[in-house]
PDB file of C-alpha atoms (C1' of nucleotides) in Angstrom:
ATOM      1  CA  MET I   1     -20.448 -29.157  11.897  1.00 36.00           C
ATOM      2  CA  VAL I   2     -21.154 -25.571  11.039  1.00 44.00           C
ATOM      3  CA  ASN I   3     -19.755 -23.655  13.968  1.00 48.00           C
ATOM      4  CA  SER I   4     -20.610 -19.993  14.013  1.00 50.00           C
ATOM      5  CA  GLU I   5     -19.177 -19.488  17.504  1.00 54.00           C
ATOM      6  CA  ASN I   6     -15.763 -20.532  16.328  1.00 57.00           C
ATOM      7  CA  THR I   7     -15.739 -17.968  13.547  1.00 57.00           C
ATOM      8  CA  LYS I   8     -16.979 -15.232  15.810  1.00 60.00           C
ATOM      9  CA  ALA I   9     -14.062 -16.005  18.079  1.00 57.00           C
ATOM     10  CA  GLN I  10     -11.775 -15.814  15.069  1.00 62.00           C
ATOM     11  CA  MET I  11     -13.131 -12.431  14.143  1.00 59.00           C
ATOM     12  CA  ARG I  12     -12.330 -11.124  17.579  1.00 64.00           C
ATOM     13  CA  LYS I  13      -8.732 -12.201  17.245  1.00 61.00           C
ATOM     14  CA  GLY I  14      -6.469  -9.421  16.166  1.00 68.00           C
ATOM     15  CA  VAL I  15      -8.661  -6.608  17.322  1.00 84.00           C
ATOM     16  CA  LEU I  16      -8.053  -7.570  20.909  1.00 88.00           C
ATOM     17  CA  GLU I  17      -4.700  -5.880  20.964  1.00 88.00           C
ATOM     18  CA  LEU I  18      -6.277  -2.713  19.614  1.00 89.00           C
ATOM     19  CA  CYS I  19      -9.020  -2.779  22.237  1.00 91.00           C
ATOM     20  CA  ILE I  20      -6.697  -3.432  25.138  1.00 92.00           C
ATOM     21  CA  LEU I  21      -4.351  -0.641  24.151  1.00 93.00           C
ATOM     22  CA  SER I  22      -7.338   1.652  23.709  1.00 93.00           C
ATOM     23  CA  ILE I  23      -8.660   0.877  27.142  1.00 94.00           C
ATOM     24  CA  LEU I  24      -5.249   1.551  28.656  1.00 96.00           C
ATOM     25  CA  SER I  25      -5.013   4.840  26.788  1.00 95.00           C
ATOM     26  CA  GLN I  26      -8.032   5.917  28.813  1.00 94.00           C
ATOM     27  CA  GLY I  27      -6.205   5.229  32.057  1.00 95.00           C
ATOM     28  CA  ASP I  28      -4.143   2.588  33.813  1.00 96.00           C
ATOM     29  CA  ALA I  29      -5.955  -0.645  34.594  1.00 96.00           C
ATOM     30  CA  TYR I  30      -5.325  -4.135  35.992  1.00 96.00           C
ATOM     31  CA  PRO I  31      -6.272  -7.303  34.096  1.00 95.00           C
ATOM     32  CA  THR I  32      -9.551  -8.074  35.802  1.00 94.00           C
ATOM     33  CA  GLU I  33     -10.644  -4.489  35.242  1.00 94.00           C
ATOM     34  CA  ILE I  34      -9.714  -4.764  31.540  1.00 94.00           C
ATOM     35  CA  ILE I  35     -11.831  -7.903  31.208  1.00 93.00           C
ATOM     36  CA  GLU I  36     -14.750  -6.086  32.786  1.00 92.00           C
ATOM     37  CA  LYS I  37     -14.468  -3.153  30.426  1.00 91.00           C
ATOM     38  CA  LEU I  38     -14.304  -5.423  27.393  1.00 90.00           C
ATOM     39  CA  LYS I  39     -17.345  -7.301  28.628  1.00 88.00           C
ATOM     40  CA  GLU I  40     -19.282  -4.033  28.769  1.00 85.00           C
ATOM     41  CA  THR I  41     -18.921  -3.724  25.017  1.00 83.00           C
ATOM     42  CA  LYS I  42     -19.669  -7.393  24.365  1.00 81.00           C
ATOM     43  CA  LEU I  43     -16.064  -8.400  23.732  1.00 83.00           C
ATOM     44  CA  VAL I  44     -15.692 -11.365  26.042  1.00 84.00           C
ATOM     45  CA  VAL I  45     -12.094 -12.263  26.813  1.00 87.00           C
ATOM     46  CA  VAL I  46     -10.902 -14.768  29.366  1.00 90.00           C
ATOM     47  CA  GLU I  47      -7.884 -14.789  31.607  1.00 92.00           C
ATOM     48  CA  GLY I  48      -6.001 -17.405  29.607  1.00 92.00           C
ATOM     49  CA  THR I  49      -6.128 -15.034  26.656  1.00 91.00           C
ATOM     50  CA  LEU I  50      -5.463 -11.751  28.385  1.00 94.00           C
ATOM     51  CA  TYR I  51      -2.514 -12.523  30.609  1.00 95.00           C
ATOM     52  CA  PRO I  52      -0.183 -13.878  27.917  1.00 93.00           C
ATOM     53  CA  LEU I  53      -1.223 -11.013  25.667  1.00 93.00           C
ATOM     54  CA  LEU I  54      -0.369  -8.394  28.292  1.00 95.00           C
ATOM     55  CA  THR I  55       2.970 -10.040  28.896  1.00 94.00           C
ATOM     56  CA  ARG I  56       3.651  -9.986  25.184  1.00 91.00           C
ATOM     57  CA  LEU I  57       2.774  -6.310  24.914  1.00 92.00           C
ATOM     58  CA  LYS I  58       4.973  -5.556  27.902  1.00 94.00           C
ATOM     59  CA  ASN I  59       7.908  -7.481  26.421  1.00 91.00           C
ATOM     60  CA  THR I  60       7.672  -5.552  23.163  1.00 89.00           C
ATOM     61  CA  GLY I  61       7.819  -2.277  25.060  1.00 92.00           C
ATOM     62  CA  LEU I  62       4.254  -1.119  24.438  1.00 93.00           C
ATOM     63  CA  LEU I  63       3.209  -1.487  28.035  1.00 95.00           C
ATOM     64  CA  ASN I  64       4.615  -1.141  31.510  1.00 95.00           C
ATOM     65  CA  TYR I  65       3.132  -2.022  34.865  1.00 96.00           C
ATOM     66  CA  ARG I  66       3.313  -1.153  38.534  1.00 95.00           C
ATOM     67  CA  TRP I  67       2.116  -3.120  41.536  1.00 95.00           C
ATOM     68  CA  GLU I  68      -0.526  -1.504  43.681  1.00 93.00           C
ATOM     69  CA  GLU I  69      -2.038  -2.683  46.963  1.00 90.00           C
ATOM     70  CA  SER I  70      -5.702  -3.516  47.103  1.00 87.00           C
ATOM     71  CA  ASN I  71      -7.851  -3.404  50.212  1.00 82.00           C
ATOM     72  CA  SER I  72      -9.947  -6.328  49.050  1.00 81.00           C
ATOM     73  CA  GLY I  73      -7.518  -9.009  47.983  1.00 87.00           C
ATOM     74  CA  PRO I  74      -4.057  -9.535  46.568  1.00 91.00           C
ATOM     75  CA  PRO I  75      -2.069  -6.695  44.997  1.00 93.00           C
ATOM     76  CA  ARG I  76      -2.945  -5.642  41.478  1.00 95.00           C
ATOM     77  CA  LYS I  77      -0.737  -5.227  38.466  1.00 95.00           C
ATOM     78  CA  TYR I  78      -1.680  -1.927  36.891  1.00 96.00           C
ATOM     79  CA  TYR I  79      -0.735  -1.710  33.249  1.00 97.00           C
ATOM     80  CA  MET I  80      -0.069   1.534  31.421  1.00 97.00           C
ATOM     81  CA  LEU I  81       0.835   2.589  27.892  1.00 96.00           C
ATOM     82  CA  THR I  82       4.420   3.548  27.190  1.00 95.00           C
ATOM     83  CA  GLU I  83       5.262   6.325  24.750  1.00 95.00           C
ATOM     84  CA  ILE I  84       5.950   3.711  22.105  1.00 93.00           C
ATOM     85  CA  GLY I  85       2.591   2.193  22.917  1.00 93.00           C
ATOM     86  CA  GLU I  86       0.854   5.517  22.300  1.00 93.00           C
ATOM     87  CA  THR I  87       2.414   5.852  18.877  1.00 92.00           C
ATOM     88  CA  TYR I  88       1.639   2.258  18.064  1.00 88.00           C
ATOM     89  CA  LEU I  89      -1.970   2.655  19.076  1.00 90.00           C
ATOM     90  CA  LYS I  90      -2.419   5.446  16.558  1.00 89.00           C
ATOM     91  CA  GLU I  91      -1.158   3.127  13.840  1.00 86.00           C
ATOM     92  CA  LEU I  92      -3.519   0.422  14.919  1.00 86.00           C
ATOM     93  CA  HIS I  93      -6.426   2.839  14.789  1.00 87.00           C
ATOM     94  CA  LEU I  94      -5.638   3.516  11.178  1.00 86.00           C
ATOM     95  CA  SER I  95      -5.278  -0.180  10.398  1.00 85.00           C
ATOM     96  CA  TRP I  96      -8.616  -0.840  11.994  1.00 87.00           C
ATOM     97  CA  TYR I  97     -10.439   1.735   9.937  1.00 88.00           C
ATOM     98  CA  GLU I  98      -8.778   0.463   6.789  1.00 86.00           C
ATOM     99  CA  LEU I  99      -9.858  -3.050   7.569  1.00 86.00           C
ATOM    100  CA  VAL I 100     -13.443  -2.047   8.276  1.00 89.00           C
ATOM    101  CA  ASP I 101     -13.467  -0.169   5.026  1.00 89.00           C
ATOM    102  CA  ALA I 102     -12.037  -3.071   3.033  1.00 88.00           C
ATOM    103  CA  VAL I 103     -14.441  -5.611   4.513  1.00 89.00           C
ATOM    104  CA  ASN I 104     -17.451  -3.390   4.082  1.00 91.00           C
ATOM    105  CA  LYS I 105     -16.519  -2.843   0.451  1.00 90.00           C
ATOM    106  CA  THR I 106     -16.289  -6.569  -0.066  1.00 89.00           C
ATOM    107  CA  ILE I 107     -19.493  -7.591   1.683  1.00 88.00           C
ATOM    108  CA  THR I 108     -21.745  -4.869   0.325  1.00 87.00           C
ATOM    109  CA  LYS I 109     -20.796  -5.259  -3.315  1.00 75.00           C
ATOM    110  CA  LYS I 110     -23.685  -6.621  -5.317  1.00 61.00           C
TER     111      LYS I 110
ATOM    112  CA  MET Y   1      10.564  -5.392  18.185  1.00 37.00           C
ATOM    113  CA  VAL Y   2       7.337  -3.502  17.639  1.00 44.00           C
ATOM    114  CA  ASN Y   3       5.800  -5.144  14.629  1.00 48.00           C
ATOM    115  CA  SER Y   4       2.737  -3.437  13.230  1.00 50.00           C
ATOM    116  CA  GLU Y   5       2.549  -5.721  10.203  1.00 53.00           C
ATOM    117  CA  ASN Y   6       2.043  -8.699  12.420  1.00 57.00           C
ATOM    118  CA  THR Y   7      -0.933  -7.158  14.141  1.00 56.00           C
ATOM    119  CA  LYS Y   8      -2.479  -6.064  10.872  1.00 60.00           C
ATOM    120  CA  ALA Y   9      -2.278  -9.649   9.772  1.00 57.00           C
ATOM    121  CA  GLN Y  10      -3.912 -10.671  13.016  1.00 62.00           C
ATOM    122  CA  MET Y  11      -6.749  -8.262  12.427  1.00 61.00           C
ATOM    123  CA  ARG Y  12      -7.455  -9.775   9.066  1.00 66.00           C
ATOM    124  CA  LYS Y  13      -7.854 -13.204  10.570  1.00 60.00           C
ATOM    125  CA  GLY Y  14     -11.410 -14.268  11.098  1.00 68.00           C
ATOM    126  CA  VAL Y  15     -12.891 -11.829   8.629  1.00 85.00           C
ATOM    127  CA  LEU Y  16     -11.453 -13.807   5.744  1.00 88.00           C
ATOM    128  CA  GLU Y  17     -14.200 -16.384   5.942  1.00 88.00           C
ATOM    129  CA  LEU Y  18     -16.800 -13.627   5.877  1.00 90.00           C
ATOM    130  CA  CYS Y  19     -15.208 -11.975   2.856  1.00 91.00           C
ATOM    131  CA  ILE Y  20     -14.831 -15.171   0.880  1.00 93.00           C
ATOM    132  CA  LEU Y  21     -18.418 -16.209   1.466  1.00 93.00           C
ATOM    133  CA  SER Y  22     -19.534 -12.702   0.545  1.00 94.00           C
ATOM    134  CA  ILE Y  23     -17.641 -12.818  -2.705  1.00 95.00           C
ATOM    135  CA  LEU Y  24     -19.162 -16.182  -3.543  1.00 96.00           C
ATOM    136  CA  SER Y  25     -22.630 -14.875  -2.755  1.00 96.00           C
ATOM    137  CA  GLN Y  26     -22.112 -12.464  -5.631  1.00 95.00           C
ATOM    138  CA  GLY Y  27     -21.453 -15.321  -8.010  1.00 95.00           C
ATOM    139  CA  ASP Y  28     -19.426 -18.474  -8.395  1.00 97.00           C
ATOM    140  CA  ALA Y  29     -15.663 -18.001  -8.551  1.00 96.00           C
ATOM    141  CA  TYR Y  30     -12.446 -19.962  -8.667  1.00 96.00           C
ATOM    142  CA  PRO Y  31      -9.612 -19.435  -6.168  1.00 96.00           C
ATOM    143  CA  THR Y  32      -7.374 -17.213  -8.253  1.00 95.00           C
ATOM    144  CA  GLU Y  33     -10.372 -15.057  -9.030  1.00 95.00           C
ATOM    145  CA  ILE Y  34     -11.222 -14.797  -5.338  1.00 95.00           C
ATOM    146  CA  ILE Y  35      -7.683 -13.686  -4.538  1.00 94.00           C
ATOM    147  CA  GLU Y  36      -7.943 -11.007  -7.233  1.00 93.00           C
ATOM    148  CA  LYS Y  37     -11.217  -9.700  -5.872  1.00 93.00           C
ATOM    149  CA  LEU Y  38      -9.830  -9.547  -2.348  1.00 91.00           C
ATOM    150  CA  LYS Y  39      -6.775  -7.698  -3.586  1.00 90.00           C
ATOM    151  CA  GLU Y  40      -9.014  -5.058  -5.168  1.00 88.00           C
ATOM    152  CA  THR Y  41     -10.212  -4.121  -1.706  1.00 85.00           C
ATOM    153  CA  LYS Y  42      -6.748  -4.274  -0.131  1.00 83.00           C
ATOM    154  CA  LEU Y  43      -7.287  -7.624   1.571  1.00 85.00           C
ATOM    155  CA  VAL Y  44      -4.238  -9.542   0.425  1.00 86.00           C
ATOM    156  CA  VAL Y  45      -4.536 -13.291   0.785  1.00 89.00           C
ATOM    157  CA  VAL Y  46      -2.154 -15.897  -0.526  1.00 91.00           C
ATOM    158  CA  GLU Y  47      -2.780 -19.341  -1.944  1.00 94.00           C
ATOM    159  CA  GLY Y  48      -1.498 -21.167   1.104  1.00 93.00           C
ATOM    160  CA  THR Y  49      -4.218 -19.471   3.087  1.00 92.00           C
ATOM    161  CA  LEU Y  50      -7.054 -19.706   0.642  1.00 95.00           C
ATOM    162  CA  TYR Y  51      -6.902 -23.304  -0.526  1.00 96.00           C
ATOM    163  CA  PRO Y  52      -7.059 -24.949   2.897  1.00 94.00           C
ATOM    164  CA  LEU Y  53      -9.793 -22.514   3.893  1.00 94.00           C
ATOM    165  CA  LEU Y  54     -11.921 -23.344   0.851  1.00 95.00           C
ATOM    166  CA  THR Y  55     -11.479 -27.021   1.534  1.00 95.00           C
ATOM    167  CA  ARG Y  56     -12.551 -26.459   5.116  1.00 92.00           C
ATOM    168  CA  LEU Y  57     -15.641 -24.549   4.083  1.00 93.00           C
ATOM    169  CA  LYS Y  58     -16.483 -27.232   1.570  1.00 94.00           C
ATOM    170  CA  ASN Y  59     -16.080 -29.998   4.169  1.00 92.00           C
ATOM    171  CA  THR Y  60     -18.426 -28.233   6.572  1.00 91.00           C
ATOM    172  CA  GLY Y  61     -21.043 -28.023   3.874  1.00 93.00           C
ATOM    173  CA  LEU Y  62     -20.973 -24.254   3.297  1.00 93.00           C
ATOM    174  CA  LEU Y  63     -19.534 -24.524  -0.167  1.00 95.00           C
ATOM    175  CA  ASN Y  64     -19.622 -26.762  -3.206  1.00 96.00           C
ATOM    176  CA  TYR Y  65     -17.639 -26.730  -6.399  1.00 96.00           C
ATOM    177  CA  ARG Y  66     -17.714 -27.772 -10.016  1.00 96.00           C
ATOM    178  CA  TRP Y  67     -14.910 -28.123 -12.530  1.00 95.00           C
ATOM    179  CA  GLU Y  68     -14.968 -25.929 -15.586  1.00 94.00           C
ATOM    180  CA  GLU Y  69     -12.704 -25.911 -18.606  1.00 90.00           C
ATOM    181  CA  SER Y  70     -10.640 -22.833 -19.338  1.00 87.00           C
ATOM    182  CA  ASN Y  71      -9.352 -21.805 -22.769  1.00 81.00           C
ATOM    183  CA  SER Y  72      -6.219 -20.343 -21.291  1.00 80.00           C
ATOM    184  CA  GLY Y  73      -4.814 -22.985 -18.961  1.00 87.00           C
ATOM    185  CA  PRO Y  74      -5.839 -25.825 -16.701  1.00 91.00           C
ATOM    186  CA  PRO Y  75      -9.448 -26.372 -15.617  1.00 93.00           C
ATOM    187  CA  ARG Y  76     -10.815 -24.215 -12.853  1.00 95.00           C
ATOM    188  CA  LYS Y  77     -12.571 -25.193  -9.678  1.00 96.00           C
ATOM    189  CA  TYR Y  78     -15.584 -22.925  -9.382  1.00 97.00           C
ATOM    190  CA  TYR Y  79     -16.859 -22.640  -5.850  1.00 97.00           C
ATOM    191  CA  MET Y  80     -20.437 -21.732  -4.956  1.00 97.00           C
ATOM    192  CA  LEU Y  81     -22.427 -21.156  -1.797  1.00 96.00           C
ATOM    193  CA  THR Y  82     -24.731 -23.925  -0.601  1.00 96.00           C
ATOM    194  CA  GLU Y  83     -28.049 -23.145   1.018  1.00 95.00           C
ATOM    195  CA  ILE Y  84     -26.456 -23.680   4.414  1.00 93.00           C
ATOM    196  CA  GLY Y  85     -23.712 -21.322   3.343  1.00 93.00           C
ATOM    197  CA  GLU Y  86     -26.240 -18.615   2.534  1.00 94.00           C
ATOM    198  CA  THR Y  87     -27.806 -18.877   5.962  1.00 92.00           C
ATOM    199  CA  TYR Y  88     -24.451 -18.931   7.629  1.00 88.00           C
ATOM    200  CA  LEU Y  89     -23.315 -15.854   5.726  1.00 90.00           C
ATOM    201  CA  LYS Y  90     -26.226 -13.887   7.119  1.00 90.00           C
ATOM    202  CA  GLU Y  91     -25.135 -14.806  10.627  1.00 86.00           C
ATOM    203  CA  LEU Y  92     -21.594 -13.744   9.873  1.00 86.00           C
ATOM    204  CA  HIS Y  93     -22.793 -10.413   8.565  1.00 87.00           C
ATOM    205  CA  LEU Y  94     -24.496  -9.772  11.853  1.00 86.00           C
ATOM    206  CA  SER Y  95     -21.461 -10.844  13.831  1.00 85.00           C
ATOM    207  CA  TRP Y  96     -19.321  -8.522  11.790  1.00 86.00           C
ATOM    208  CA  TYR Y  97     -21.492  -5.501  12.445  1.00 88.00           C
ATOM    209  CA  GLU Y  98     -21.631  -6.345  16.117  1.00 86.00           C
ATOM    210  CA  LEU Y  99     -17.876  -6.588  16.244  1.00 85.00           C
ATOM    211  CA  VAL Y 100     -17.365  -3.287  14.475  1.00 89.00           C
ATOM    212  CA  ASP Y 101     -19.790  -1.679  16.864  1.00 88.00           C
ATOM    213  CA  ALA Y 102     -18.124  -3.157  19.931  1.00 87.00           C
ATOM    214  CA  VAL Y 103     -14.643  -2.151  18.833  1.00 88.00           C
ATOM    215  CA  ASN Y 104     -15.682   1.334  17.863  1.00 91.00           C
ATOM    216  CA  LYS Y 105     -17.326   1.787  21.257  1.00 89.00           C
ATOM    217  CA  THR Y 106     -14.134   0.687  22.954  1.00 88.00           C
ATOM    218  CA  ILE Y 107     -11.706   2.758  20.986  1.00 87.00           C
ATOM    219  CA  THR Y 108     -13.659   5.987  20.906  1.00 87.00           C
ATOM    220  CA  LYS Y 109     -14.452   6.121  24.615  1.00 75.00           C
ATOM    221  CA  LYS Y 110     -12.575   8.963  26.281  1.00 62.00           C
TER     222      LYS Y 110
ATOM    223  C1'  DA M   1       9.331 -31.289 -31.206  1.00 62.16           C
ATOM    224  C1'  DT M   2      10.910 -29.206 -27.233  1.00 62.16           C
ATOM    225  C1'  DT M   3      11.251 -25.470 -24.257  1.00 62.16           C
ATOM    226  C1'  DT M   4       9.320 -21.620 -21.794  1.00 62.16           C
ATOM    227  C1'  DA M   5       5.793 -18.849 -19.691  1.00 62.16           C
ATOM    228  C1'  DG M   6       1.506 -18.442 -17.799  1.00 62.16           C
ATOM    229  C1'  DT M   7      -2.232 -20.192 -15.164  1.00 62.16           C
ATOM    230  C1'  DA M   8      -4.198 -23.067 -11.663  1.00 62.16           C
ATOM    231  C1'  DC M   9      -4.525 -26.188  -7.939  1.00 62.16           C
ATOM    232  C1'  DC M  10      -2.475 -28.729  -3.859  1.00 62.16           C
ATOM    233  C1'  DT M  11       0.464 -30.140   0.232  1.00 62.16           C
ATOM    234  C1'  DT M  12       3.618 -29.846   4.032  1.00 62.16           C
ATOM    235  C1'  DG M  13       5.543 -27.821   7.956  1.00 62.16           C
ATOM    236  C1'  DC M  14       6.011 -24.016  10.995  1.00 62.16           C
ATOM    237  C1'  DA M  15       4.621 -20.348  14.130  1.00 62.16           C
ATOM    238  C1'  DA M  16       1.378 -17.460  16.452  1.00 62.16           C
ATOM    239  C1'  DG M  17      -2.142 -17.048  19.367  1.00 62.16           C
ATOM    240  C1'  DA M  18      -6.769 -17.968  21.786  1.00 62.16           C
ATOM    241  C1'  DC M  19      -8.479 -20.565  25.348  1.00 62.16           C
ATOM    242  C1'  DA M  20      -9.479 -24.424  28.681  1.00 62.16           C
ATOM    243  C1'  DT M  21      -7.689 -26.049  32.718  1.00 62.16           C
ATOM    244  C1'  DA M  22      -5.348 -26.130  36.774  1.00 62.16           C
ATOM    245  C1'  DG M  23      -2.672 -23.984  40.183  1.00 62.16           C
ATOM    246  C1'  DT M  24      -0.690 -20.443  43.551  1.00 62.16           C
ATOM    247  C1'  DA M  25      -1.351 -16.717  46.716  1.00 62.16           C
ATOM    248  C1'  DC M  26      -3.339 -13.001  49.231  1.00 62.16           C
ATOM    249  C1'  DT M  27      -7.363 -10.999  52.094  1.00 62.16           C
ATOM    250  C1'  DA M  28     -11.370 -10.988  54.887  1.00 62.16           C
ATOM    251  C1'  DA M  29     -15.402 -12.796  56.738  1.00 62.16           C
ATOM    252  C1'  DA M  30     -17.825 -16.818  58.775  1.00 62.16           C
TER     253       DA M  30
ATOM    254  C1'  DT F   1      -9.245 -22.279  60.590  1.00 62.16           C
ATOM    255  C1'  DT F   2     -12.067 -22.870  57.004  1.00 62.16           C
ATOM    256  C1'  DT F   3     -14.403 -20.731  53.100  1.00 62.16           C
ATOM    257  C1'  DA F   4     -15.181 -17.364  49.566  1.00 62.16           C
ATOM    258  C1'  DG F   5     -13.588 -13.845  46.770  1.00 62.16           C
ATOM    259  C1'  DT F   6     -10.056 -11.711  44.126  1.00 62.16           C
ATOM    260  C1'  DA F   7      -5.917 -11.762  41.397  1.00 62.16           C
ATOM    261  C1'  DC F   8      -2.066 -13.441  38.865  1.00 62.16           C
ATOM    262  C1'  DT F   9       0.479 -17.462  36.438  1.00 62.16           C
ATOM    263  C1'  DA F  10       1.631 -21.652  33.792  1.00 62.16           C
ATOM    264  C1'  DT F  11       0.779 -25.595  30.687  1.00 62.16           C
ATOM    265  C1'  DG F  12      -1.039 -27.958  26.882  1.00 62.16           C
ATOM    266  C1'  DT F  13      -4.144 -28.214  22.925  1.00 62.16           C
ATOM    267  C1'  DC F  14      -6.202 -26.718  18.765  1.00 62.16           C
ATOM    268  C1'  DT F  15      -6.943 -23.737  15.039  1.00 62.16           C
ATOM    269  C1'  DT F  16      -5.309 -21.309  11.380  1.00 62.16           C
ATOM    270  C1'  DG F  17      -2.500 -18.114   8.454  1.00 62.16           C
ATOM    271  C1'  DC F  18       1.307 -18.427   5.578  1.00 62.16           C
ATOM    272  C1'  DA F  19       5.842 -19.519   3.419  1.00 62.16           C
ATOM    273  C1'  DA F  20       7.764 -22.706   0.398  1.00 62.16           C
ATOM    274  C1'  DG F  21       7.796 -26.137  -2.788  1.00 62.16           C
ATOM    275  C1'  DG F  22       5.382 -29.112  -6.013  1.00 62.16           C
ATOM    276  C1'  DT F  23       2.282 -30.956  -9.849  1.00 62.16           C
ATOM    277  C1'  DA F  24      -0.184 -30.315 -14.063  1.00 62.16           C
ATOM    278  C1'  DC F  25      -2.342 -28.274 -17.980  1.00 62.16           C
ATOM    279  C1'  DT F  26      -2.231 -24.951 -22.170  1.00 62.16           C
ATOM    280  C1'  DA F  27      -0.245 -22.227 -25.700  1.00 62.16           C
ATOM    281  C1'  DA F  28       3.254 -19.593 -27.740  1.00 62.16           C
ATOM    282  C1'  DA F  29       8.179 -19.298 -28.883  1.00 62.16           C
ATOM    283  C1'  DT F  30      12.399 -21.451 -30.378  1.00 62.16           C
TER     284       DT F  30
END
DNA sequence: ATTTAGTACCTTGCAAGACATAGTACTAAA
DNA sequence: TTTAGTACTATGTCTTGCAAGGTACTAAAT
């Protein structure tokens, strides 16, 4: 009935894009690596979420990728920020801080 | 192509529930009033979003409502938190702070 | 008395997106 | 030549935000 997990998942939505672009701004990475990094900070994302999202970001020109051989499995698709992506990320940073501010104002009011 | 508005909207998703429950924890309110309060803190929500959400929260037992006459228009549906809603809100508070922490960790890493 | 404006609540249909599930393919070790 | 591990992809479902349109009540203006 009351499903807290569901809402937590909802809260994660929307900030995923921000987090993924942030991770890529720290250096190129392939999907599995991105998932690992997100997990480190308790933001669990699964493949079925990440792959379509990366494709979307690539199609809108925010990301690019290159194939790179691996010596322990199939080749990896390394994603990187484009120049547009860099600019966009700065905007998202702002939006994020604005959101945090707005929510905190709302939930701390007494 | 690159649509920042869309992502901002995405970021708002999920925290709406938290904000609405928070507002109601400060006192009973009717939908139009809730929208006003959210607008004050820059969280713009429209009717088509709010009404179904309130109904959902009521159906899961987090909210209740009572009708109250108005002297300037039709009667108002005042929503209030149930006991379950109170408990649930505390959980959401925690989840929110965890999320903020996780995202901040991710986006400030260099 | 009828119209108009303001307030308030409700419903329908669409689109976006997260995720579960299942599948393909490559490598290396057993 | 299996088996396990890694990696990428595709499909279908479900939730949910929102635009758009609608109903209904009150009070002031015509």
